[in-house]
Amino acid sequence: MALAGSVRGSQLTRLLGDWQGPGRRRSGPEYAQLAGAVRSLLTDGRLALGVRLPAERELAQALGLSRTTVTAAYRTLRESGHLTSRRGAGSWTALPGGHRVGTSGLWAPIEDDEIIDLGQAALPAPPELTDAVAAAAEDLPAYLTSAGYHPMGLPVLREAVAADFSRRGLPTLADQIMITGGAQHALDLILRLLVAPGQRTLLETPTYPNALTAVLASRARVVGYALGDAGWDGDLLLSTVRDARARLAYLIPDYHNPTGHLMETALRERLPAAAHAVGTDVVVDETFADLRLDGPELPPSVATFDRAARVLTVGGMSKPYWGGLRIGWVRAATSITARLAAARVAVDMSSPVLEQLVAAHLLGAREQVLAARRAQLTARRDTLVAALRARLPEWRFVVPHGGLSLWVELDAPVSSVLARTVEELGVRVAAGPRFGADGTMERFLRLPYTRPEADLVEAVERLAQARESVDRVPVRPLRAPAIVA
Ligand SMILES: Cc1ncc(COP(=O)(O)O)c(C=O)c1O
């Protein structure tokens, strides 16, 4: 993975936080403590790989330490393989033995009823789907006299999606919408159209694994932006955007998968112009935008602040409605949607007519479907939160105000081994490194709250048992690749 970007002394100081504080349980000389704290930031994914660290003098000043201490800390990090330096050029974060890609993005459906599958953050179809299918079948005869190819999508669905954007405060014409085979397909088409091999694509870390897989498949170079505990640090994101000069930035501002963070309006306002200034187009993945549970109102879509028409917004039916429909969309300038439609000819020509009609009817039942989803998900989220607090109180998380999962910080970097152990107890989870792109995130675990409440309570019970045994029992490898959705 090729990476770019740098952190300033003040930014690294902020990331390090209370690194010497009483809760830190660090001992030994100060330089070793500092090296340990930087190493933790790296393995937790809070500091991305390939990022240039501040010059020793700058960091010493920012931390109020002597330069000798910082020099010794950097030397320790170099010796342990966490830093590479070029004389006169600077020092970049690394992982010992070179980094690896932590995800295959492989999708393996699981048919075993005995297993509580928390690998997928996705819901079963809503009851309204059956009526939507019946209504779509009634509409179908009107379409049967044509050949059925609509590379941009059926007008009726494009209009419904455009109306949804307009209702959210982003005036949108049907011509600006292209219907795709899911948000994933939209991202793949965008990458095909806009990113040439070797060009850079900026991604949050952690991020949605299948997006990362698509970016890697496009042979783009990946630039990581590490999300913090509280989400995006506006200044740091914008300076990363400026330094990276990427062709594309892919971001998930609405109930980010996996962390659940919601990007604040002020940053949404600044992002498009900052990206455009360095030639970066922004892909905004709004897959979870309709799944607000509580907390602040959903801020305006990032494209609302886009004066240059270089923000591409991706969304779809999968998370609020049903993944089995395989219907998604892109909202972009009409010149871009037309080129995307031309690009899809090489892939799938067009989306299925019947499914698009079903999607249009489901969007017509929007209020009803979403109200039921929100009530169900809020109860499930609260149950999961309560069970974790009772059984695993040392695990930390920010309760998300929307989306489908908790991003849990474990008490130790044992996510992969825990996932293997708990699978033996009949629970499947996606370990942190699946979301980390580079073998980091071992301290994190994604726990979706999409299953019924009793399953969630039982899953937490088994996770607690697994956590206890991780330190004692050798674990066997996974039986099958874990599912991530
Ligand atoms: C952030 C994000 N984007 C895209 C997708 C894929 O969506 P679709 O099923 O519409 O292709 C997912 C699915 O988990 C997701 O979490």
Coordinates of C-alpha atoms and ligand atoms in Angstrom, one line a residue:
M1 CA 0.0 0.0 0.0
A2 CA 1.5 3.3 -1.0
L3 CA 0.6 6.1 1.3
A4 CA 1.1 9.8 1.7
G5 CA 0.3 12.5 4.2
S6 CA 2.0 13.9 7.3
V7 CA 1.1 14.9 10.8
R8 CA 2.3 18.1 12.4
G9 CA 3.7 18.2 16.0
S10 CA 0.5 19.6 17.4
Q11 CA -1.6 17.0 15.6
L12 CA 0.5 14.1 16.9
T13 CA 0.4 15.6 20.4
R14 CA -3.4 15.6 20.2
L15 CA -3.4 12.0 18.9
L16 CA -1.1 10.9 21.7
G17 CA -3.4 12.5 24.3
D18 CA -2.6 11.6 27.9
W19 CA 0.2 9.2 26.9
Q20 CA 2.0 9.5 30.2
G21 CA -1.1 9.7 32.3
P22 CA -1.9 7.5 35.3
G23 CA -4.2 5.2 33.3
R24 CA -1.5 4.3 30.8
R25 CA 0.3 1.7 32.8
R26 CA 3.6 2.5 31.0
S27 CA 6.9 2.2 32.6
G28 CA 10.6 2.6 31.7
P29 CA 12.4 5.6 30.4
E30 CA 10.4 8.5 28.8
Y31 CA 11.7 7.8 25.3
A32 CA 10.5 4.2 25.5
Q33 CA 7.1 5.3 26.8
L34 CA 6.8 7.7 23.9
A35 CA 7.8 5.0 21.3
G36 CA 5.3 2.7 22.9
A37 CA 2.5 5.3 22.7
V38 CA 3.2 5.9 19.0
R39 CA 3.3 2.2 18.4
S40 CA -0.1 1.8 20.0
L41 CA -1.5 4.6 17.8
L42 CA -0.2 2.7 14.8
T43 CA -1.4 -0.8 15.7
D44 CA -4.8 0.6 16.7
G45 CA -5.1 2.3 13.3
R46 CA -5.4 5.8 14.8
L47 CA -2.2 6.8 13.0
A48 CA -2.2 5.6 9.4
L49 CA 0.8 3.8 7.7
G50 CA 3.1 5.8 5.5
V51 CA 2.5 9.0 7.3
R52 CA 5.4 11.4 7.8
L53 CA 6.0 12.1 11.4
P54 CA 7.0 15.6 12.5
A55 CA 10.7 16.5 12.6
E56 CA 12.2 15.6 16.0
R57 CA 12.7 19.2 17.1
E58 CA 9.1 20.1 16.2
L59 CA 7.7 17.1 18.2
A60 CA 9.9 17.8 21.1
Q61 CA 8.6 21.4 21.2
A62 CA 5.0 20.3 20.9
L63 CA 5.3 17.7 23.7
G64 CA 7.5 19.8 25.9
L65 CA 10.2 17.1 25.9
S66 CA 13.9 17.3 25.2
R67 CA 15.0 16.6 21.6
T68 CA 17.2 13.8 22.9
T69 CA 14.1 12.0 24.2
V70 CA 12.3 12.3 20.8
T71 CA 15.4 11.2 18.9
A72 CA 15.7 8.1 21.1
A73 CA 12.0 7.4 20.7
Y74 CA 12.3 7.6 16.9
R75 CA 15.4 5.4 17.0
T76 CA 13.5 2.8 19.0
L77 CA 10.6 2.9 16.5
R78 CA 13.1 2.5 13.6
E79 CA 14.7 -0.5 15.3
S80 CA 11.3 -2.2 15.9
G81 CA 10.3 -1.6 12.3
H82 CA 7.6 1.0 13.0
L83 CA 9.4 3.9 11.3
T84 CA 11.4 4.2 8.2
S85 CA 13.6 7.2 7.6
R86 CA 15.4 8.8 4.8
R87 CA 18.2 11.1 5.7
G88 CA 17.2 14.7 5.2
A89 CA 13.7 13.7 4.0
G90 CA 11.9 12.6 7.1
S91 CA 10.5 9.5 8.9
W92 CA 7.4 7.6 7.9
T93 CA 5.2 5.2 9.9
A94 CA 5.5 1.5 9.0
L95 CA 4.7 -1.9 10.3
P96 CA 7.5 -4.5 11.0
G97 CA 7.9 -6.9 8.0
G98 CA 6.1 -4.6 5.6
H99 CA 2.4 -4.1 5.6
R100 CA -0.1 -6.5 4.4
V101 CA -3.7 -6.1 3.2
G102 CA -5.9 -7.2 6.0
T103 CA -9.0 -8.1 4.0
S104 CA -9.9 -10.2 1.0
G105 CA -13.4 -8.6 0.9
L106 CA -14.5 -12.2 0.3
W107 CA -18.3 -12.8 0.6
A108 CA -19.1 -16.2 2.0
P109 CA -22.8 -16.7 2.8
I110 CA -23.4 -18.7 5.9
E111 CA -26.2 -21.3 6.0
D112 CA -25.6 -22.7 9.5
D113 CA -28.6 -21.9 11.7
E114 CA -26.6 -22.8 14.8
I115 CA -24.3 -19.9 14.3
I116 CA -25.1 -16.4 15.4
D117 CA -23.8 -14.4 12.5
L118 CA -22.6 -11.0 13.4
G119 CA -20.3 -10.8 10.4
Q120 CA -22.9 -9.0 8.4
A121 CA -24.2 -5.5 9.2
A122 CA -27.4 -6.0 7.1
L123 CA -31.1 -6.7 7.8
P124 CA -33.6 -9.1 6.4
A125 CA -36.2 -7.7 3.9
P126 CA -39.0 -5.5 5.3
P127 CA -42.5 -6.9 5.2
E128 CA -43.4 -4.2 2.7
L129 CA -41.2 -5.9 0.1
T130 CA -43.9 -8.5 -0.8
D131 CA -46.5 -5.7 -1.7
A132 CA -43.8 -3.8 -3.6
V133 CA -43.1 -6.9 -5.7
A134 CA -46.8 -7.4 -6.5
A135 CA -47.2 -3.7 -7.5
A136 CA -44.0 -3.9 -9.6
A137 CA -45.4 -7.0 -11.4
E138 CA -48.5 -5.0 -12.3
D139 CA -46.3 -2.2 -13.7
L140 CA -44.2 -4.6 -15.7
P141 CA -46.4 -5.0 -18.9
A142 CA -45.8 -1.4 -19.8
Y143 CA -42.1 -2.1 -20.1
L144 CA -42.3 -5.3 -22.0
T145 CA -42.6 -3.8 -25.4
S146 CA -39.1 -2.2 -25.2
A147 CA -35.8 -4.1 -25.2
G148 CA -35.4 -3.4 -21.5
Y149 CA -31.9 -1.9 -21.5
H150 CA -31.7 1.4 -19.6
P151 CA -28.1 2.0 -18.8
M152 CA -29.0 5.1 -16.7
G153 CA -31.9 3.4 -15.0
L154 CA -35.6 3.5 -15.3
P155 CA -37.0 7.1 -15.3
V156 CA -39.5 6.3 -12.6
L157 CA -36.8 5.2 -10.1
R158 CA -34.3 7.9 -11.1
E159 CA -37.1 10.4 -10.4
A160 CA -37.9 8.8 -7.0
V161 CA -34.2 8.9 -6.0
A162 CA -33.8 12.5 -7.2
A163 CA -36.9 13.5 -5.2
D164 CA -35.4 12.0 -2.1
F165 CA -32.2 14.1 -2.5
S166 CA -34.2 17.2 -3.1
R167 CA -36.3 16.5 0.0
R168 CA -33.1 16.3 2.0
G169 CA -32.2 19.8 0.8
L170 CA -30.0 18.9 -2.2
P171 CA -31.9 19.9 -5.4
T172 CA -31.4 17.1 -7.9
L173 CA -32.6 16.3 -11.4
A174 CA -33.4 12.8 -12.5
D175 CA -30.6 13.2 -15.1
Q176 CA -28.1 13.5 -12.3
I177 CA -29.0 10.0 -11.1
M178 CA -27.7 6.8 -12.5
I179 CA -29.1 3.5 -11.2
T180 CA -26.6 0.8 -10.5
G181 CA -26.5 -2.8 -9.2
G182 CA -25.9 -1.6 -5.6
A183 CA -23.6 1.0 -4.1
Q184 CA -20.6 -1.3 -4.6
H185 CA -21.2 -1.4 -8.3
A186 CA -21.4 2.4 -8.3
L187 CA -18.1 2.6 -6.6
D188 CA -16.5 0.2 -9.0
L189 CA -17.8 2.1 -12.0
I190 CA -16.5 5.4 -10.6
L191 CA -13.1 3.9 -10.0
R192 CA -13.0 2.5 -13.6
L193 CA -14.0 5.9 -15.0
L194 CA -11.9 8.3 -12.9
V195 CA -8.8 6.5 -11.5
A196 CA -5.9 5.2 -13.6
P197 CA -3.6 2.6 -12.2
G198 CA -1.0 4.2 -9.9
Q199 CA -3.1 7.2 -9.1
R200 CA -4.0 7.8 -5.5
T201 CA -7.2 7.2 -3.7
L202 CA -7.7 8.5 -0.2
L203 CA -9.7 6.3 2.2
E204 CA -10.6 6.5 5.9
T205 CA -9.1 3.8 8.1
P206 CA -10.9 1.9 9.3
T207 CA -13.2 1.7 6.2
Y208 CA -15.7 -0.5 4.5
P209 CA -13.6 -3.6 3.4
N210 CA -15.3 -4.1 0.1
A211 CA -14.6 -0.5 -0.9
L212 CA -11.0 -1.1 -0.1
T213 CA -11.1 -4.2 -2.2
A214 CA -12.5 -2.2 -5.1
V215 CA -9.9 0.5 -4.8
L216 CA -7.1 -2.1 -4.7
A217 CA -8.6 -3.9 -7.7
S218 CA -8.4 -0.6 -9.6
R219 CA -4.7 -0.6 -8.9
A220 CA -4.9 2.8 -7.3
R221 CA -2.4 3.6 -4.6
V222 CA -4.2 3.9 -1.2
V223 CA -3.7 6.8 1.0
G224 CA -5.0 6.2 4.5
Y225 CA -6.6 8.8 6.7
A226 CA -6.9 7.5 10.3
L227 CA -10.3 8.3 12.0
G228 CA -10.0 9.2 15.6
D229 CA -12.1 8.3 18.6
A230 CA -14.4 11.2 17.9
G231 CA -14.5 10.8 14.1
W232 CA -12.8 13.1 11.7
D233 CA -10.4 15.8 12.8
G234 CA -11.3 18.5 10.3
D235 CA -7.9 20.1 10.1
L236 CA -6.1 16.8 9.9
L237 CA -8.4 15.5 7.1
L238 CA -8.1 18.6 5.0
S239 CA -4.3 18.7 5.4
T240 CA -4.2 15.0 4.4
V241 CA -6.4 15.8 1.4
R242 CA -4.0 18.7 0.5
D243 CA -0.8 16.6 0.9
A244 CA -2.1 13.5 -0.7
R245 CA -3.3 15.2 -4.0
A246 CA -5.3 12.0 -4.6
R247 CA -7.4 11.5 -7.8
L248 CA -10.3 10.4 -5.6
A249 CA -11.3 10.5 -1.9
Y250 CA -13.8 7.9 -0.7
L251 CA -15.5 8.9 2.5
I252 CA -18.5 7.6 4.5
P253 CA -19.8 10.6 6.4
D254 CA -23.2 9.3 7.5
Y255 CA -22.9 6.7 10.3
H256 CA -19.6 5.6 9.0
N257 CA -19.0 1.8 8.5
P258 CA -17.6 0.5 10.8
T259 CA -17.3 3.3 13.4
G260 CA -20.8 4.8 13.3
H261 CA -19.4 8.4 13.3
L262 CA -21.4 11.3 11.7
M263 CA -19.4 14.0 10.1
E264 CA -20.3 17.5 11.3
T265 CA -21.7 20.1 9.0
A266 CA -18.7 22.5 9.3
L267 CA -16.3 19.9 7.8
R268 CA -18.8 18.9 5.1
E269 CA -18.8 22.6 4.1
R270 CA -15.0 22.8 3.8
L271 CA -14.3 19.5 2.2
P272 CA -15.4 19.9 -1.5
A273 CA -13.5 23.1 -2.1
A274 CA -10.3 21.8 -0.4
A275 CA -10.5 18.6 -2.4
H276 CA -11.2 20.4 -5.7
A277 CA -8.3 22.8 -5.1
V278 CA -5.9 19.8 -5.4
G279 CA -7.7 18.0 -8.2
T280 CA -9.4 15.4 -6.0
D281 CA -12.9 14.3 -6.7
V282 CA -14.9 13.2 -3.7
V283 CA -17.0 10.0 -3.5
V284 CA -19.4 10.3 -0.7
D285 CA -21.0 7.0 0.4
E286 CA -24.4 7.6 1.9
T287 CA -25.4 4.0 2.3
F288 CA -26.4 4.5 5.9
A289 CA -28.0 8.0 5.6
D290 CA -31.5 6.8 6.1
L291 CA -30.6 4.9 9.3
R292 CA -30.5 7.7 11.8
L293 CA -31.7 6.4 15.2
D294 CA -31.4 9.4 17.5
G295 CA -29.0 12.3 18.3
P296 CA -28.4 15.2 16.0
E297 CA -30.3 15.7 12.8
L298 CA -28.6 14.3 9.7
P299 CA -26.4 17.2 8.4
P300 CA -26.8 18.3 4.7
S301 CA -25.2 16.0 2.1
V302 CA -21.6 16.9 1.3
A303 CA -22.6 17.6 -2.3
T304 CA -24.8 20.5 -1.0
F305 CA -21.5 22.5 -0.6
D306 CA -20.0 21.4 -3.9
R307 CA -19.5 24.4 -6.2
A308 CA -17.4 22.6 -8.8
A309 CA -19.8 19.6 -9.4
R310 CA -17.0 17.2 -8.5
V311 CA -18.6 15.4 -5.6
L312 CA -20.2 12.0 -6.5
T313 CA -22.7 10.7 -4.0
V314 CA -23.3 7.0 -3.8
G315 CA -26.3 5.3 -2.1
G316 CA -28.6 2.3 -2.3
M317 CA -31.4 0.2 -1.1
S318 CA -29.3 -2.4 0.7
K319 CA -29.1 -1.0 4.2
P320 CA -32.5 0.6 4.8
Y321 CA -34.4 -1.8 2.6
W322 CA -32.8 -5.1 1.4
G323 CA -29.4 -6.1 0.0
G324 CA -31.0 -8.8 -2.1
L325 CA -32.5 -6.2 -4.4
R326 CA -29.1 -5.1 -5.7
I327 CA -30.2 -1.6 -6.5
G328 CA -28.0 1.4 -5.8
W329 CA -27.2 4.8 -7.5
V330 CA -24.8 7.6 -8.1
R331 CA -25.7 11.3 -8.0
A332 CA -23.3 13.4 -9.9
A333 CA -23.1 16.1 -12.6
T334 CA -25.0 15.0 -15.8
S335 CA -21.7 14.8 -17.7
I336 CA -20.4 12.3 -15.2
T337 CA -23.5 10.1 -15.0
A338 CA -23.5 9.9 -18.8
R339 CA -19.9 8.8 -18.8
L340 CA -20.6 6.3 -16.1
A341 CA -23.5 4.8 -18.1
A342 CA -21.1 4.5 -21.0
A343 CA -18.6 2.7 -18.8
R344 CA -21.2 0.2 -17.5
V345 CA -21.6 -1.2 -21.0
A346 CA -18.4 -3.1 -20.4
V347 CA -19.8 -4.5 -17.1
D348 CA -23.5 -5.2 -17.0
M349 CA -25.2 -3.0 -19.6
S350 CA -28.2 -2.1 -17.4
S351 CA -30.0 -3.0 -14.1
P352 CA -32.9 -5.4 -14.0
V353 CA -36.2 -3.8 -14.8
L354 CA -38.4 -5.7 -12.3
E355 CA -36.0 -4.9 -9.4
Q356 CA -36.0 -1.3 -10.2
L357 CA -39.8 -1.2 -10.2
V358 CA -39.7 -2.9 -6.8
A359 CA -37.3 -0.3 -5.5
A360 CA -39.5 2.5 -6.8
H361 CA -42.5 1.1 -4.9
L362 CA -40.4 0.6 -1.7
L363 CA -39.2 4.2 -1.9
G364 CA -42.9 5.1 -2.0
A365 CA -43.4 3.2 1.3
R366 CA -40.3 5.0 2.7
E367 CA -41.8 6.6 5.8
Q368 CA -43.4 3.3 7.0
V369 CA -40.4 1.1 6.3
L370 CA -37.9 3.5 7.9
A371 CA -40.0 4.1 11.0
A372 CA -40.1 0.4 11.7
R373 CA -36.4 -0.1 11.0
R374 CA -35.5 2.7 13.4
A375 CA -37.7 1.4 16.2
Q376 CA -36.2 -2.1 15.8
L377 CA -32.6 -1.0 15.5
T378 CA -32.8 1.4 18.4
A379 CA -34.0 -1.4 20.7
R380 CA -31.4 -3.8 19.4
R381 CA -28.5 -1.3 19.7
D382 CA -29.6 -0.5 23.3
T383 CA -29.7 -4.2 24.1
L384 CA -26.2 -4.8 22.7
V385 CA -24.9 -1.8 24.6
A386 CA -26.4 -2.9 27.9
A387 CA -25.1 -6.5 27.4
L388 CA -21.6 -5.3 26.7
R389 CA -21.6 -3.0 29.6
A390 CA -22.7 -5.7 31.9
R391 CA -20.5 -8.6 30.7
L392 CA -17.4 -6.8 29.2
P393 CA -17.2 -3.5 31.0
E394 CA -13.6 -2.9 30.1
W395 CA -14.5 -2.7 26.4
R396 CA -15.0 0.8 25.2
F397 CA -17.2 2.3 22.4
V398 CA -19.0 5.4 21.4
V399 CA -22.7 4.7 21.1
P400 CA -23.6 5.5 17.4
H401 CA -26.6 7.6 16.6
G402 CA -27.3 5.7 13.4
G403 CA -26.1 2.9 11.2
L404 CA -26.0 -0.8 12.0
S405 CA -23.0 -1.5 14.2
L406 CA -20.8 -0.7 17.2
W407 CA -17.1 -0.3 16.8
V408 CA -15.7 -1.7 20.0
E409 CA -12.3 -1.1 21.4
L410 CA -11.1 -4.2 23.2
D411 CA -9.1 -4.4 26.4
A412 CA -6.1 -5.9 24.4
P413 CA -5.1 -6.3 20.7
V414 CA -6.7 -9.7 20.4
S415 CA -9.4 -9.1 17.8
S416 CA -8.4 -11.8 15.3
V417 CA -7.7 -14.5 17.9
L418 CA -11.0 -13.6 19.6
A419 CA -12.9 -13.9 16.3
R420 CA -11.4 -17.4 15.8
T421 CA -12.1 -18.4 19.4
V422 CA -15.7 -17.2 19.4
E423 CA -16.5 -18.9 16.2
E424 CA -15.7 -22.2 18.0
L425 CA -18.5 -21.1 20.4
G426 CA -20.9 -20.4 17.5
V427 CA -20.6 -16.7 16.9
R428 CA -19.2 -15.2 13.8
V429 CA -17.7 -11.6 14.0
A430 CA -15.6 -9.5 11.7
A431 CA -12.3 -8.8 13.4
G432 CA -10.9 -5.3 13.4
P433 CA -8.1 -5.9 10.8
R434 CA -10.8 -6.6 8.2
F435 CA -11.5 -2.9 8.3
G436 CA -7.9 -1.7 8.6
A437 CA -6.3 -2.2 5.2
D438 CA -2.9 -3.0 6.6
G439 CA -3.0 -5.5 9.4
T440 CA -3.7 -2.8 12.1
M441 CA -7.0 -2.5 14.2
E442 CA -6.3 -5.6 16.3
R443 CA -7.7 -3.8 19.2
F444 CA -11.1 -3.3 17.6
L445 CA -14.1 -5.5 16.8
R446 CA -17.2 -4.6 14.8
L447 CA -20.5 -5.7 16.4
P448 CA -23.6 -5.2 14.3
Y449 CA -27.0 -4.9 16.1
T450 CA -28.9 -6.3 13.2
R451 CA -29.9 -9.6 14.9
P452 CA -32.8 -10.2 17.3
E453 CA -32.1 -9.1 20.8
A454 CA -31.9 -12.6 22.3
D455 CA -29.1 -13.4 19.8
L456 CA -27.2 -10.3 20.7
V457 CA -27.3 -11.1 24.4
E458 CA -26.2 -14.6 23.8
A459 CA -23.5 -13.5 21.4
V460 CA -22.1 -11.1 24.1
E461 CA -22.2 -14.0 26.6
R462 CA -20.1 -16.1 24.3
L463 CA -17.8 -13.3 23.5
A464 CA -17.1 -12.9 27.2
Q465 CA -16.4 -16.6 27.5
A466 CA -14.1 -16.4 24.4
R467 CA -12.3 -13.4 25.8
E468 CA -11.6 -15.3 29.0
S469 CA -10.2 -18.3 27.2
V470 CA -8.1 -16.3 24.7
D471 CA -5.2 -16.0 27.1
R472 CA -5.3 -19.7 28.0
V473 CA -6.3 -21.9 25.1
P474 CA -4.5 -22.3 21.7
V475 CA -6.9 -21.5 18.8
R476 CA -7.6 -23.3 15.6
P477 CA -7.9 -21.5 12.3
L478 CA -11.3 -20.3 11.0
R479 CA -13.3 -22.9 9.1
A480 CA -14.3 -20.5 6.4
P481 CA -13.6 -16.9 5.4
A482 CA -15.5 -14.4 7.5
I483 CA -18.3 -12.4 6.0
V484 CA -18.1 -8.7 6.0
A485 CA -21.0 -6.5 4.7
Ligands
LIG1 C1 -20.4 1.8 3.4 C2 -20.9 0.8 2.5 N1 -21.0 1.1 1.2 C3 -21.5 0.2 0.3 C4 -22.0 -1.0 0.7 C5 -22.5 -2.0 -0.3 O1 -23.8 -1.7 -0.6 P1 -24.6 -2.4 -1.8 O2 -25.2 -3.6 -1.2 O3 -25.6 -1.4 -2.2 O4 -23.7 -2.7 -2.9 C6 -22.0 -1.4 2.1 C7 -22.5 -2.7 2.5 O5 -22.2 -3.1 3.6 C8 -21.4 -0.4 3.0 O6 -21.4 -0.7 4.3

